[in-house]
Amino acid sequence: MYKAGPVLSVSHGMGIPSIAIMLHELIKLLHHAKCSSVTVIRIGTSGGIGLDPGSVVITRQAVDATFKPQFEQLILGKNVIRSTDLDEQLANELMQCSNEIAQFNTVIGNTMCTLDFYEGQARLDGAICSYTEGEKLQYLKEAYDAGVRNIEMESSVFAAMCKLSGIKAAVVCVTLLNRLEGDQINTPHDVLVEYQQRPQKLVGHFIKKYLGKV
């Protein structure tokens, strides 16, 4: 965790359990510090659907593997369903920032959050695979038709916890590959490094603009 003026930067691990633990601790910290008018933005990498590698996706809704905008969690043995809507105005403001810097393709779309990196994301290259390539492509095309433009593993619980806590939130992720064209990333390392800086550039511009530094 790093603090620079009014900006707090926190790293989290991979997957829903890891980011959920971080969010519980962060939200408690913000409460006890009496912070107000807080905006939280998750940045990261993802697999794209129907987008060129290097495209940036600003999440409209985080959806589950059945394309529903919800997060399910077992609490006291009971299934609890929470909304994963994100702040529409914030998403539009981030899109405007991308238009202003005009350095890479950016879209607003749904993000599918999965519980697994392999079968949960319809990959063919895991240790276990119980479906065909045709079935995989059909599923990913259905996701695309449902408005999904990228896949990752944290957005649903992030959106649900921020909404439940009354915190304005957004998710901004770069796509490292187009999953309709394969599962493996073959892009050179230096190009991947530049891709991963794109969400940082976009959110960095937003922060500067918000603080009146642009």
PDB file of C-alpha atoms in Angstrom:
ATOM      1  CA  MET A   1       0.000   0.000   0.000  1.00  0.00           C
ATOM      2  CA  TYR A   2       1.302   3.424  -0.991  1.00  0.00           C
ATOM      3  CA  LYS A   3      -0.144   6.866  -0.233  1.00  0.00           C
ATOM      4  CA  ALA A   4       0.664   9.942  -2.304  1.00  0.00           C
ATOM      5  CA  GLY A   5      -1.360  12.930  -1.171  1.00  0.00           C
ATOM      6  CA  PRO A   6      -5.055  11.994  -1.452  1.00  0.00           C
ATOM      7  CA  VAL A   7      -4.289   8.960  -3.636  1.00  0.00           C
ATOM      8  CA  LEU A   8      -4.025   5.480  -2.146  1.00  0.00           C
ATOM      9  CA  SER A   9      -2.549   2.670  -4.271  1.00  0.00           C
ATOM     10  CA  VAL A  10      -3.053  -0.893  -3.049  1.00  0.00           C
ATOM     11  CA  SER A  11      -1.951  -4.181  -4.618  1.00  0.00           C
ATOM     12  CA  HIS A  12      -4.101  -7.312  -4.382  1.00  0.00           C
ATOM     13  CA  GLY A  13      -3.545 -10.934  -5.368  1.00  0.00           C
ATOM     14  CA  MET A  14      -5.292 -13.035  -7.986  1.00  0.00           C
ATOM     15  CA  GLY A  15      -8.928 -14.050  -7.729  1.00  0.00           C
ATOM     16  CA  ILE A  16     -12.050 -13.230  -5.724  1.00  0.00           C
ATOM     17  CA  PRO A  17     -10.813 -14.429  -2.289  1.00  0.00           C
ATOM     18  CA  SER A  18      -7.660 -12.324  -2.457  1.00  0.00           C
ATOM     19  CA  ILE A  19      -9.288  -9.055  -3.527  1.00  0.00           C
ATOM     20  CA  ALA A  20     -12.194  -9.599  -1.101  1.00  0.00           C
ATOM     21  CA  ILE A  21      -9.809  -9.806   1.854  1.00  0.00           C
ATOM     22  CA  MET A  22      -8.052  -6.634   0.711  1.00  0.00           C
ATOM     23  CA  LEU A  23     -11.372  -4.809   0.235  1.00  0.00           C
ATOM     24  CA  HIS A  24     -12.630  -5.703   3.719  1.00  0.00           C
ATOM     25  CA  GLU A  25      -9.436  -4.278   5.210  1.00  0.00           C
ATOM     26  CA  LEU A  26      -9.401  -1.233   2.930  1.00  0.00           C
ATOM     27  CA  ILE A  27     -13.057  -0.322   3.528  1.00  0.00           C
ATOM     28  CA  LYS A  28     -12.551  -0.587   7.309  1.00  0.00           C
ATOM     29  CA  LEU A  29      -9.448   1.593   7.006  1.00  0.00           C
ATOM     30  CA  LEU A  30     -11.343   4.248   5.021  1.00  0.00           C
ATOM     31  CA  HIS A  31     -14.165   4.195   7.579  1.00  0.00           C
ATOM     32  CA  HIS A  32     -11.912   4.642  10.608  1.00  0.00           C
ATOM     33  CA  ALA A  33      -9.929   7.337   8.795  1.00  0.00           C
ATOM     34  CA  LYS A  34     -13.256   9.159   8.222  1.00  0.00           C
ATOM     35  CA  CYS A  35     -12.629   9.412   4.480  1.00  0.00           C
ATOM     36  CA  SER A  36     -15.477  10.754   2.349  1.00  0.00           C
ATOM     37  CA  SER A  37     -16.290  11.067  -1.374  1.00  0.00           C
ATOM     38  CA  VAL A  38     -14.036   8.088  -2.080  1.00  0.00           C
ATOM     39  CA  THR A  39     -13.564   6.720  -5.604  1.00  0.00           C
ATOM     40  CA  VAL A  40     -12.026   3.270  -6.033  1.00  0.00           C
ATOM     41  CA  ILE A  41     -10.749   2.046  -9.394  1.00  0.00           C
ATOM     42  CA  ARG A  42      -9.376  -1.425 -10.042  1.00  0.00           C
ATOM     43  CA  ILE A  43      -6.813  -1.664 -12.830  1.00  0.00           C
ATOM     44  CA  GLY A  44      -5.353  -4.846 -14.269  1.00  0.00           C
ATOM     45  CA  THR A  45      -5.053  -7.263 -17.167  1.00  0.00           C
ATOM     46  CA  SER A  46      -7.640  -9.511 -18.785  1.00  0.00           C
ATOM     47  CA  GLY A  47      -8.457 -11.690 -21.751  1.00  0.00           C
ATOM     48  CA  GLY A  48     -10.414  -9.889 -24.451  1.00  0.00           C
ATOM     49  CA  ILE A  49     -13.364 -11.137 -26.475  1.00  0.00           C
ATOM     50  CA  GLY A  50     -13.580  -9.707 -29.978  1.00  0.00           C
ATOM     51  CA  LEU A  51     -11.026  -6.984 -29.266  1.00  0.00           C
ATOM     52  CA  ASP A  52      -7.487  -6.488 -30.496  1.00  0.00           C
ATOM     53  CA  PRO A  53      -4.790  -7.124 -27.864  1.00  0.00           C
ATOM     54  CA  GLY A  54      -3.919  -3.917 -26.060  1.00  0.00           C
ATOM     55  CA  SER A  55      -7.484  -2.631 -26.027  1.00  0.00           C
ATOM     56  CA  VAL A  56      -8.690  -1.216 -22.713  1.00  0.00           C
ATOM     57  CA  VAL A  57     -12.094  -2.172 -21.291  1.00  0.00           C
ATOM     58  CA  ILE A  58     -13.973   0.042 -18.847  1.00  0.00           C
ATOM     59  CA  THR A  59     -16.490  -2.229 -17.153  1.00  0.00           C
ATOM     60  CA  ARG A  60     -20.192  -1.412 -17.425  1.00  0.00           C
ATOM     61  CA  GLN A  61     -21.295  -4.429 -15.379  1.00  0.00           C
ATOM     62  CA  ALA A  62     -19.395  -7.321 -13.868  1.00  0.00           C
ATOM     63  CA  VAL A  63     -21.206 -10.518 -14.859  1.00  0.00           C
ATOM     64  CA  ASP A  64     -20.830 -14.136 -13.786  1.00  0.00           C
ATOM     65  CA  ALA A  65     -20.158 -17.120 -16.048  1.00  0.00           C
ATOM     66  CA  THR A  66     -23.852 -17.213 -17.025  1.00  0.00           C
ATOM     67  CA  PHE A  67     -23.671 -13.504 -17.992  1.00  0.00           C
ATOM     68  CA  LYS A  68     -25.809 -12.333 -15.060  1.00  0.00           C
ATOM     69  CA  PRO A  69     -24.804  -9.059 -13.312  1.00  0.00           C
ATOM     70  CA  GLN A  70     -24.555 -10.591  -9.871  1.00  0.00           C
ATOM     71  CA  PHE A  71     -22.143 -11.977  -7.295  1.00  0.00           C
ATOM     72  CA  GLU A  72     -23.110 -15.113  -5.386  1.00  0.00           C
ATOM     73  CA  GLN A  73     -21.588 -15.969  -2.021  1.00  0.00           C
ATOM     74  CA  LEU A  74     -22.374 -18.530   0.650  1.00  0.00           C
ATOM     75  CA  ILE A  75     -22.854 -16.786   4.007  1.00  0.00           C
ATOM     76  CA  LEU A  76     -23.860 -18.872   7.037  1.00  0.00           C
ATOM     77  CA  GLY A  77     -24.611 -21.712   4.644  1.00  0.00           C
ATOM     78  CA  LYS A  78     -27.060 -19.625   2.615  1.00  0.00           C
ATOM     79  CA  ASN A  79     -26.623 -18.361  -0.934  1.00  0.00           C
ATOM     80  CA  VAL A  80     -26.520 -14.543  -0.976  1.00  0.00           C
ATOM     81  CA  ILE A  81     -26.796 -12.697  -4.284  1.00  0.00           C
ATOM     82  CA  ARG A  82     -25.529  -9.126  -4.613  1.00  0.00           C
ATOM     83  CA  SER A  83     -25.668  -6.624  -7.466  1.00  0.00           C
ATOM     84  CA  THR A  84     -22.506  -5.896  -9.459  1.00  0.00           C
ATOM     85  CA  ASP A  85     -23.533  -2.608 -11.052  1.00  0.00           C
ATOM     86  CA  LEU A  86     -20.750  -0.051 -11.300  1.00  0.00           C
ATOM     87  CA  ASP A  87     -21.003   3.745 -11.427  1.00  0.00           C
ATOM     88  CA  GLU A  88     -22.141   4.723 -14.931  1.00  0.00           C
ATOM     89  CA  GLN A  89     -21.057   8.352 -14.643  1.00  0.00           C
ATOM     90  CA  LEU A  90     -17.572   7.336 -13.528  1.00  0.00           C
ATOM     91  CA  ALA A  91     -17.279   4.930 -16.464  1.00  0.00           C
ATOM     92  CA  ASN A  92     -18.246   7.718 -18.861  1.00  0.00           C
ATOM     93  CA  GLU A  93     -15.741  10.095 -17.255  1.00  0.00           C
ATOM     94  CA  LEU A  94     -12.989   7.509 -17.695  1.00  0.00           C
ATOM     95  CA  MET A  95     -14.022   7.033 -21.328  1.00  0.00           C
ATOM     96  CA  GLN A  96     -13.751  10.782 -21.834  1.00  0.00           C
ATOM     97  CA  CYS A  97     -10.245  10.684 -20.345  1.00  0.00           C
ATOM     98  CA  SER A  98      -9.261   7.984 -22.824  1.00  0.00           C
ATOM     99  CA  ASN A  99     -10.552  10.133 -25.671  1.00  0.00           C
ATOM    100  CA  GLU A 100      -8.484  13.028 -24.366  1.00  0.00           C
ATOM    101  CA  ILE A 101      -5.200  11.128 -24.255  1.00  0.00           C
ATOM    102  CA  ALA A 102      -6.076   9.297 -27.519  1.00  0.00           C
ATOM    103  CA  GLN A 103      -3.300   6.704 -27.284  1.00  0.00           C
ATOM    104  CA  PHE A 104      -5.128   3.361 -27.478  1.00  0.00           C
ATOM    105  CA  ASN A 105      -8.494   1.768 -28.220  1.00  0.00           C
ATOM    106  CA  THR A 106     -10.895   1.917 -25.254  1.00  0.00           C
ATOM    107  CA  VAL A 107     -14.427   0.539 -24.980  1.00  0.00           C
ATOM    108  CA  ILE A 108     -17.130   0.315 -22.322  1.00  0.00           C
ATOM    109  CA  GLY A 109     -18.456  -3.223 -21.973  1.00  0.00           C
ATOM    110  CA  ASN A 110     -19.346  -6.004 -19.585  1.00  0.00           C
ATOM    111  CA  THR A 111     -16.608  -7.934 -17.806  1.00  0.00           C
ATOM    112  CA  MET A 112     -17.058 -11.623 -17.033  1.00  0.00           C
ATOM    113  CA  CYS A 113     -15.608 -12.585 -13.667  1.00  0.00           C
ATOM    114  CA  THR A 114     -14.793 -16.279 -13.231  1.00  0.00           C
ATOM    115  CA  LEU A 115     -13.734 -18.503 -10.347  1.00  0.00           C
ATOM    116  CA  ASP A 116     -11.052 -20.266 -12.392  1.00  0.00           C
ATOM    117  CA  PHE A 117      -8.377 -19.379 -14.946  1.00  0.00           C
ATOM    118  CA  TYR A 118      -8.772 -22.487 -17.109  1.00  0.00           C
ATOM    119  CA  GLU A 119     -12.105 -24.314 -17.431  1.00  0.00           C
ATOM    120  CA  GLY A 120     -14.002 -21.369 -15.964  1.00  0.00           C
ATOM    121  CA  GLN A 121     -12.687 -19.228 -18.820  1.00  0.00           C
ATOM    122  CA  ALA A 122     -13.202 -21.901 -21.512  1.00  0.00           C
ATOM    123  CA  ARG A 123      -9.502 -22.527 -22.028  1.00  0.00           C
ATOM    124  CA  LEU A 124      -8.273 -25.588 -23.894  1.00  0.00           C
ATOM    125  CA  ASP A 125      -4.763 -25.622 -22.404  1.00  0.00           C
ATOM    126  CA  GLY A 126      -5.422 -26.604 -18.770  1.00  0.00           C
ATOM    127  CA  ALA A 127      -4.660 -29.956 -17.151  1.00  0.00           C
ATOM    128  CA  ILE A 128      -8.372 -30.840 -17.484  1.00  0.00           C
ATOM    129  CA  CYS A 129     -10.635 -29.931 -20.408  1.00  0.00           C
ATOM    130  CA  SER A 130     -14.091 -31.496 -20.799  1.00  0.00           C
ATOM    131  CA  TYR A 131     -15.270 -29.676 -23.936  1.00  0.00           C
ATOM    132  CA  THR A 132     -14.337 -29.218 -27.585  1.00  0.00           C
ATOM    133  CA  GLU A 133     -12.850 -26.199 -29.320  1.00  0.00           C
ATOM    134  CA  GLY A 134     -16.182 -25.701 -31.059  1.00  0.00           C
ATOM    135  CA  GLU A 135     -18.022 -25.637 -27.741  1.00  0.00           C
ATOM    136  CA  LYS A 136     -15.481 -23.182 -26.368  1.00  0.00           C
ATOM    137  CA  LEU A 137     -15.932 -20.796 -29.302  1.00  0.00           C
ATOM    138  CA  GLN A 138     -19.722 -21.060 -29.112  1.00  0.00           C
ATOM    139  CA  TYR A 139     -19.617 -20.099 -25.414  1.00  0.00           C
ATOM    140  CA  LEU A 140     -17.287 -17.146 -25.990  1.00  0.00           C
ATOM    141  CA  LYS A 141     -19.459 -15.906 -28.872  1.00  0.00           C
ATOM    142  CA  GLU A 142     -22.498 -16.125 -26.574  1.00  0.00           C
ATOM    143  CA  ALA A 143     -20.569 -14.060 -24.058  1.00  0.00           C
ATOM    144  CA  TYR A 144     -19.771 -11.486 -26.733  1.00  0.00           C
ATOM    145  CA  ASP A 145     -23.431 -11.322 -27.765  1.00  0.00           C
ATOM    146  CA  ALA A 146     -24.284 -10.708 -24.082  1.00  0.00           C
ATOM    147  CA  GLY A 147     -22.048  -7.622 -24.117  1.00  0.00           C
ATOM    148  CA  VAL A 148     -18.979  -9.232 -22.540  1.00  0.00           C
ATOM    149  CA  ARG A 149     -15.738  -7.735 -23.838  1.00  0.00           C
ATOM    150  CA  ASN A 150     -13.208  -9.190 -21.395  1.00  0.00           C
ATOM    151  CA  ILE A 151     -12.653 -11.871 -18.762  1.00  0.00           C
ATOM    152  CA  GLU A 152     -10.873 -11.668 -15.419  1.00  0.00           C
ATOM    153  CA  MET A 153     -11.228 -12.980 -11.858  1.00  0.00           C
ATOM    154  CA  GLU A 154     -11.919 -10.088  -9.465  1.00  0.00           C
ATOM    155  CA  SER A 155     -14.526  -7.637 -10.803  1.00  0.00           C
ATOM    156  CA  SER A 156     -17.733  -9.204  -9.420  1.00  0.00           C
ATOM    157  CA  VAL A 157     -16.836  -9.136  -5.727  1.00  0.00           C
ATOM    158  CA  PHE A 158     -15.153  -5.752  -6.230  1.00  0.00           C
ATOM    159  CA  ALA A 159     -18.318  -4.261  -7.720  1.00  0.00           C
ATOM    160  CA  ALA A 160     -20.587  -5.926  -5.161  1.00  0.00           C
ATOM    161  CA  MET A 161     -18.596  -4.823  -2.110  1.00  0.00           C
ATOM    162  CA  CYS A 162     -18.144  -1.256  -3.346  1.00  0.00           C
ATOM    163  CA  LYS A 163     -21.852  -0.917  -4.197  1.00  0.00           C
ATOM    164  CA  LEU A 164     -22.873  -2.357  -0.826  1.00  0.00           C
ATOM    165  CA  SER A 165     -20.509   0.078   0.927  1.00  0.00           C
ATOM    166  CA  GLY A 166     -21.723   3.101  -1.043  1.00  0.00           C
ATOM    167  CA  ILE A 167     -18.364   3.620  -2.746  1.00  0.00           C
ATOM    168  CA  LYS A 168     -18.147   4.949  -6.306  1.00  0.00           C
ATOM    169  CA  ALA A 169     -16.156   2.349  -8.256  1.00  0.00           C
ATOM    170  CA  ALA A 170     -14.866   1.381 -11.678  1.00  0.00           C
ATOM    171  CA  VAL A 171     -12.828  -1.390 -13.302  1.00  0.00           C
ATOM    172  CA  VAL A 172     -10.287  -0.628 -16.047  1.00  0.00           C
ATOM    173  CA  CYS A 173      -8.411  -3.568 -17.581  1.00  0.00           C
ATOM    174  CA  VAL A 174      -6.255  -4.023 -20.658  1.00  0.00           C
ATOM    175  CA  THR A 175      -6.753  -7.092 -22.842  1.00  0.00           C
ATOM    176  CA  LEU A 176      -3.617  -9.149 -23.496  1.00  0.00           C
ATOM    177  CA  LEU A 177      -5.154 -11.340 -26.222  1.00  0.00           C
ATOM    178  CA  ASN A 178      -8.357 -12.003 -28.144  1.00  0.00           C
ATOM    179  CA  ARG A 179      -9.768 -15.229 -26.699  1.00  0.00           C
ATOM    180  CA  LEU A 180     -11.674 -15.911 -29.929  1.00  0.00           C
ATOM    181  CA  GLU A 181      -8.281 -16.444 -31.569  1.00  0.00           C
ATOM    182  CA  GLY A 182      -6.558 -18.585 -28.909  1.00  0.00           C
ATOM    183  CA  ASP A 183      -5.583 -19.168 -25.302  1.00  0.00           C
ATOM    184  CA  GLN A 184      -1.833 -18.506 -25.315  1.00  0.00           C
ATOM    185  CA  ILE A 185      -0.188 -15.088 -25.157  1.00  0.00           C
ATOM    186  CA  ASN A 186       2.480 -14.843 -27.859  1.00  0.00           C
ATOM    187  CA  THR A 187       3.047 -11.100 -27.730  1.00  0.00           C
ATOM    188  CA  PRO A 188       6.674  -9.996 -27.095  1.00  0.00           C
ATOM    189  CA  HIS A 189       7.460  -9.064 -23.483  1.00  0.00           C
ATOM    190  CA  ASP A 190       8.223  -5.408 -24.194  1.00  0.00           C
ATOM    191  CA  VAL A 191       4.867  -5.002 -25.930  1.00  0.00           C
ATOM    192  CA  LEU A 192       3.059  -6.649 -22.999  1.00  0.00           C
ATOM    193  CA  VAL A 193       4.785  -4.243 -20.614  1.00  0.00           C
ATOM    194  CA  GLU A 194       3.468  -1.307 -22.649  1.00  0.00           C
ATOM    195  CA  TYR A 195      -0.026  -2.843 -22.736  1.00  0.00           C
ATOM    196  CA  GLN A 196      -0.041  -3.169 -18.946  1.00  0.00           C
ATOM    197  CA  GLN A 197       0.786   0.526 -18.585  1.00  0.00           C
ATOM    198  CA  ARG A 198      -2.330   1.588 -20.500  1.00  0.00           C
ATOM    199  CA  PRO A 199      -4.846   1.313 -17.624  1.00  0.00           C
ATOM    200  CA  GLN A 200      -2.322   3.194 -15.457  1.00  0.00           C
ATOM    201  CA  LYS A 201      -2.047   5.982 -18.042  1.00  0.00           C
ATOM    202  CA  LEU A 202      -5.816   6.261 -18.327  1.00  0.00           C
ATOM    203  CA  VAL A 203      -6.510   6.261 -14.583  1.00  0.00           C
ATOM    204  CA  GLY A 204      -3.492   8.496 -13.971  1.00  0.00           C
ATOM    205  CA  HIS A 205      -4.966  11.069 -16.358  1.00  0.00           C
ATOM    206  CA  PHE A 206      -8.324  10.790 -14.590  1.00  0.00           C
ATOM    207  CA  ILE A 207      -6.702  11.379 -11.187  1.00  0.00           C
ATOM    208  CA  LYS A 208      -4.761  14.407 -12.425  1.00  0.00           C
ATOM    209  CA  LYS A 209      -7.902  15.821 -14.015  1.00  0.00           C
ATOM    210  CA  TYR A 210      -9.939  15.184 -10.857  1.00  0.00           C
ATOM    211  CA  LEU A 211      -7.316  16.948  -8.731  1.00  0.00           C
ATOM    212  CA  GLY A 212      -7.094  19.872 -11.156  1.00  0.00           C
ATOM    213  CA  LYS A 213      -3.573  19.009 -12.333  1.00  0.00           C
ATOM    214  CA  VAL A 214      -4.430  18.829 -16.047  1.00  0.00           C
TER     215      VAL A 214
END
